[in-house]
């Protein structure tokens, strides 16, 4: 894809190699490499900081993180678990669903559970789900992409054909069918999602990137200097593909969260509480036909899903500017 | 004859995050109808920036500090954009430095030329325009039936010729050729240059050749301007500049060559590096590399002064000044 | 004009006929194009087989013996059960089961649905496929067009308020939780404004007295729409191609388009199908809008990004230097080239927009493939779910193929490399 074609390596590759040929340097290589990485990280961070969209996304994510971390504190020290438990809590003092009142800042759901507690409890799990599936997809995808680009030939063909098929899979219908047969819980779901993403489009994109790196002269230099295949892939190709991988990781988090929310919304997953689940509860109890009146049943969770996804997407766009100089603000 | 193009004390800087890039600073020259001006200078000295300023195609971060460019008596930057749009290609066209990429990959080469003709000569029908394309292709040496091919089906040299044909399409009175031949091998380069020169003389067109290859400039220009670090250092008739250079920078360049028509070589033969245009040296921008530099050079910026009827230089201690009676450095033999 | 100028072309050969460029060229292009497409069809069939295999093994891998479940369905009478068993090859070893599954697909036999017993799965899916196609194609074309146009505008005005606002709105819709978005739209349009029908595909009361079935009318609609689309395409191809883009030609093209649509409406009216067609269209509005809202932003943001790149290309600069009007530089140079990567990504996102389609169909009770798949999956109707999954895959494959061919037409470079840019 052309928009990814510009090189993201920011000239790190050749520099990184210098220590191997310079006997005057006494520092261990890992230390130099670490310093180099830190320096390029700092440079990239400078560019990222310029992107307003990216920074807004990052701030939102941090806010979500803080919100999620509040949960163990609240449930252990502030809230009474009997009332505020996100799944089995119940407040006997109120008619349910109750609109926001003093003890329940965002009201309660049709079976008497506190909405705020549910939101807070779910935040951590959304992070877990999103990050787990994104990390799996990117780690696997990067490795496959690098392998396919480096070895080419048969390895390449196999992975690319598989990617064609996987890209063809309509994920949600597929997951609906799988999910309705084996009720997936959060971990298997994240893992399945991660692998589906990994073998699909991301491999193709990262491979294209790795191909560009592969033809650089310093790869040949490294090979001549006796670097093993694995070493070259690990030390030269992957670091150069990494910014792009990171970018796709952000987009994959969004994809994972949306998939989870959608399937939860249809009640297909075996997850006791999540943002999608909250809307599901309201919907199945029939409260969604009067939108305006029972807004607290759907608005907070719907807003959270959208905002959370948007935040990762925005960080992705910010990273896009790091990876792709032509998009940068001027 | 009156001046077709005149650039007066033109100063244009680029805004960047790190500061202002002083890419064009106080450049002045005039070009008469039918004359060819050659602009030489090291890479990054602002040649393309001058060309783009004339074409009024500056990027978003360019800022004109002062100065004026007039074309046929009209101020380029005072014209309404719609008015200047009509001027482009009709009166002033350009051969881009990256001719390879100057063609839109999704349309046939012929149609891109036809498009320009039809745009500027509404009375010309498409048929007539196509016939003109065929003639132009003949002229630059591409088989006419290749007009309906896409750019990716052309070789680099063909693209270059096609771009030249495109620049000629509307019979402009001035063509700016920014490194028109650098992408080509030497033999083709010579051939194309000669052809362009012939066409130019035949239709009495003006031309600005931009290059960092002195031999190219020497071959085709009537007037030669030497740029260094955003400034015009010396400008004059080709004979004067090449045979009797007055500016130490030009002198250095010439000195580096046994003969200007000999081996083709790039300019970077003077020891030292061109300055960072974000913080050029005070006084004369050439002073850190100049062996004639004095304290005055490090403090006072030299203005372009007359050194002959058509010869101007910007230097405090020009090479061989007859009135000073000082040492005659063997430049002008 | 500058006086004293001869035409650059030397002796003006006014008598010479204008050269007809490119007959040969065109022929060569058609041939390479045909070869390219044949290659793609071959890949298509192979991919389809692999896809079907994967679906099959996926089903086999599910817990419980599907074939047992299949046969144990109480709704199937004992006699039919044995027949079915033989038909599906369940009495033979697994490999043969697989082969008969493949064979059965190509002979249009996907078994019998549990929940709609005794309707064959194939029947159900074939009945519903056009509805999904119409919804999917309409919504995708619309959202692509909207996204393309908006992206073009905001990229051209980079940094302006429009750009910033459109980016924010785009990101919001792009990441919006779409089941909720459709609920909000239903609530807004159907309940609050009382304007649009809530859901379903037709108004039953209207159709009771109808002399045709809804599917007949729907078939006419699809046919009519295709004919209209083709006609409009031809009109624009003739009048607006390349350089013949004058104001008069534009007026002519639009007038003829209006004429074609008017004619179509008149025919529908004359045959008495107009009110029924209108009823179906009314029911389509909400789901199509939802799908468009979900999808347009992706195209828009992508178009913006890829156009921000093309505007920096030298040919855009050259187009400006040529003194072409601003909108020509934008449309024929910057946007036209930015279109290519955008179409590539459209191809890549077809599958995910199908996912959106499933949700939308379910939310709006639009009786298409997606809704059937969802209900079958929930109701453990394995044959139907499998069939729907395969159909979805086939449908996407074909969509993929169409988009690829389209791309090959858009990018002249493609027929030579034989590879769509999507591959690298
Ligand atoms: N858009 C821009 N923004 C900031 N700086 C720029 C921009 N374009 C050019 N420059 C800088 O302005 C200076 C002059 O550039 P210019 O392209 O005019 O040089 P040139 O003489 O044409 O060089 P070359 O022979 O390599 O083409 C360079 O230092 C360049 O880095
Ligand atoms: S002004 Fe001084 S430094 Fe500059 S070129 Fe002349 S002598 Fe050298
Ligand atoms: Mg240049």
Coordinates of C-alpha atoms in Angstrom, one line a residue, chain B residues 36-212:
Chain B
X36 CA 19.2 31.9 -22.5
X37 CA 20.3 32.3 -18.9
X38 CA 22.2 29.5 -17.3
X39 CA 22.0 29.2 -13.5
X40 CA 24.7 27.2 -11.8
X41 CA 25.4 26.4 -8.3
X42 CA 26.0 23.6 -5.9
X43 CA 23.2 21.4 -4.8
X44 CA 20.9 23.1 -2.3
X45 CA 22.0 26.6 -3.2
X46 CA 18.4 27.7 -4.2
X47 CA 18.3 27.2 -7.9
X48 CA 15.0 25.4 -7.9
X49 CA 13.6 27.8 -5.4
X50 CA 14.3 30.7 -7.8
X51 CA 12.6 28.7 -10.6
X52 CA 9.6 28.0 -8.4
X53 CA 9.4 31.6 -7.4
X54 CA 9.2 32.7 -11.0
X55 CA 6.5 30.0 -11.7
X56 CA 4.6 31.2 -8.6
X57 CA 4.6 27.6 -7.4
X58 CA 6.1 28.0 -4.0
X59 CA 5.2 25.6 -1.3
X60 CA 3.0 26.5 1.7
X61 CA 5.9 27.4 3.9
X62 CA 7.6 29.8 1.5
X63 CA 7.5 33.4 2.4
X64 CA 8.5 36.3 0.1
X65 CA 10.4 38.8 2.2
X66 CA 10.8 41.4 -0.4
X67 CA 11.5 41.9 -4.1
X68 CA 9.6 41.7 -7.3
X69 CA 9.4 39.5 -10.3
X70 CA 7.9 40.8 -13.5
X71 CA 7.1 38.9 -16.6
X72 CA 6.5 41.0 -19.7
X73 CA 6.1 44.0 -17.5
X74 CA 3.5 42.5 -15.3
X75 CA 4.2 41.7 -11.6
X76 CA 3.9 38.0 -11.2
X77 CA 2.8 38.2 -7.6
X78 CA 0.3 41.1 -8.1
X79 CA -1.7 39.2 -10.7
X80 CA -5.0 37.6 -9.7
X81 CA -4.5 33.8 -9.5
X82 CA -6.9 33.2 -12.3
X83 CA -5.0 35.7 -14.5
X84 CA -1.7 34.1 -13.7
X85 CA -3.1 30.7 -14.4
X86 CA -3.6 31.8 -18.0
X87 CA 0.0 33.0 -18.1
X88 CA 1.3 29.7 -17.0
X89 CA 2.3 27.4 -19.8
X90 CA 1.1 29.9 -22.4
X91 CA 3.9 32.4 -21.7
X92 CA 6.1 30.5 -19.2
X93 CA 6.5 26.8 -18.9
X94 CA 8.8 24.6 -17.1
X95 CA 10.7 21.3 -17.4
X96 CA 10.8 19.9 -14.0
X97 CA 13.9 18.6 -12.2
X98 CA 12.2 15.3 -11.7
X99 CA 10.8 14.9 -15.2
X100 CA 10.2 11.2 -14.5
X101 CA 7.5 12.1 -12.0
X102 CA 6.1 15.1 -13.8
X103 CA 3.7 12.9 -15.8
X104 CA 0.5 11.7 -14.3
X105 CA 0.7 7.9 -14.3
X106 CA -3.0 7.3 -15.0
X107 CA -3.4 9.2 -18.2
X108 CA -1.7 8.7 -21.5
X109 CA 1.2 11.0 -22.2
X110 CA -0.5 12.5 -25.3
X111 CA -3.6 13.3 -23.5
X112 CA -1.7 15.2 -20.8
X113 CA -0.2 17.5 -23.5
X114 CA -3.5 17.8 -25.3
X115 CA -5.0 18.8 -22.1
X116 CA -2.6 21.8 -21.6
X117 CA -3.2 22.9 -25.2
X118 CA -7.0 22.8 -25.0
X119 CA -6.9 24.6 -21.7
X120 CA -5.0 27.6 -23.0
X121 CA -6.3 27.7 -26.5
X122 CA -10.0 27.1 -26.3
X123 CA -10.4 27.6 -30.0
X124 CA -8.2 24.6 -30.7
X125 CA -10.1 21.4 -31.2
X126 CA -8.9 18.2 -29.8
X127 CA -8.1 16.9 -33.2
X128 CA -5.8 19.9 -33.9
X129 CA -4.2 19.5 -30.5
X130 CA -3.5 15.9 -31.2
X131 CA -1.9 16.8 -34.5
X132 CA 0.2 19.3 -32.6
X133 CA 1.3 16.6 -30.2
X134 CA 2.4 14.4 -33.1
X135 CA 4.5 17.3 -34.4
X136 CA 6.0 17.9 -31.1
X137 CA 6.8 14.3 -30.7
X138 CA 8.5 14.4 -34.1
X139 CA 10.4 17.4 -32.9
X140 CA 11.8 15.8 -29.7
X141 CA 12.3 12.4 -31.4
X142 CA 9.6 10.2 -30.0
X143 CA 7.5 8.2 -32.5
X144 CA 4.1 9.9 -32.8
X145 CA 2.2 6.7 -32.1
X146 CA 3.6 6.5 -28.7
X147 CA 1.4 9.4 -27.6
X148 CA -1.3 7.1 -26.5
X149 CA 1.0 5.1 -24.2
X150 CA 1.1 5.6 -20.5
X151 CA 4.1 7.1 -18.8
X152 CA 5.2 3.7 -17.3
X153 CA 5.5 2.4 -20.8
X154 CA 8.2 5.0 -21.6
X155 CA 11.9 4.8 -20.9
X156 CA 13.4 7.5 -18.8
X157 CA 14.8 9.4 -21.8
X158 CA 11.5 9.2 -23.5
X159 CA 9.8 10.7 -20.5
X160 CA 12.3 13.5 -20.5
X161 CA 11.7 14.2 -24.1
X162 CA 7.9 14.0 -23.6
X163 CA 8.2 16.5 -20.8
X164 CA 10.2 18.8 -23.1
X165 CA 7.5 18.4 -25.8
X166 CA 4.9 19.3 -23.2
X167 CA 6.8 22.4 -22.2
X168 CA 6.9 23.5 -25.9
X169 CA 3.2 22.7 -26.4
X170 CA 1.8 26.2 -26.1
X171 CA 4.7 28.1 -27.6
X172 CA 5.7 29.9 -24.4
X173 CA 8.0 32.8 -24.5
X174 CA 10.0 31.5 -21.6
X175 CA 10.9 28.0 -20.6
X176 CA 12.5 27.2 -17.3
X177 CA 14.5 24.0 -17.6
X178 CA 15.4 22.7 -14.1
X179 CA 18.1 20.1 -14.7
X180 CA 16.5 19.0 -17.9
X181 CA 19.0 16.3 -18.6
X182 CA 20.6 15.1 -15.4
X183 CA 18.7 11.8 -15.5
X184 CA 20.0 10.9 -18.9
X185 CA 23.3 9.4 -20.1
X186 CA 25.8 11.8 -21.5
X187 CA 25.2 11.1 -25.2
X188 CA 21.5 11.6 -25.0
X189 CA 22.1 14.6 -22.8
X190 CA 24.1 16.3 -25.4
X191 CA 21.7 15.5 -28.1
X192 CA 18.6 16.7 -26.3
X193 CA 20.4 19.9 -25.2
X194 CA 21.4 20.6 -28.7
X195 CA 17.9 20.0 -30.0
X196 CA 16.4 22.2 -27.3
X197 CA 18.9 24.9 -28.2
X198 CA 18.0 24.7 -31.9
X199 CA 14.3 24.9 -31.2
X200 CA 14.9 27.8 -28.9
X201 CA 16.8 29.8 -31.4
X202 CA 14.4 29.0 -34.2
X203 CA 11.4 30.3 -32.4
X204 CA 13.3 33.0 -30.5
X205 CA 12.3 31.8 -27.1
X206 CA 13.9 32.6 -23.8
X207 CA 15.1 30.0 -21.6
X208 CA 16.5 29.5 -18.1
X209 CA 18.7 26.5 -17.8
X210 CA 19.4 25.3 -14.3
X211 CA 22.2 22.9 -13.7
X212 CA 25.1 22.1 -11.4

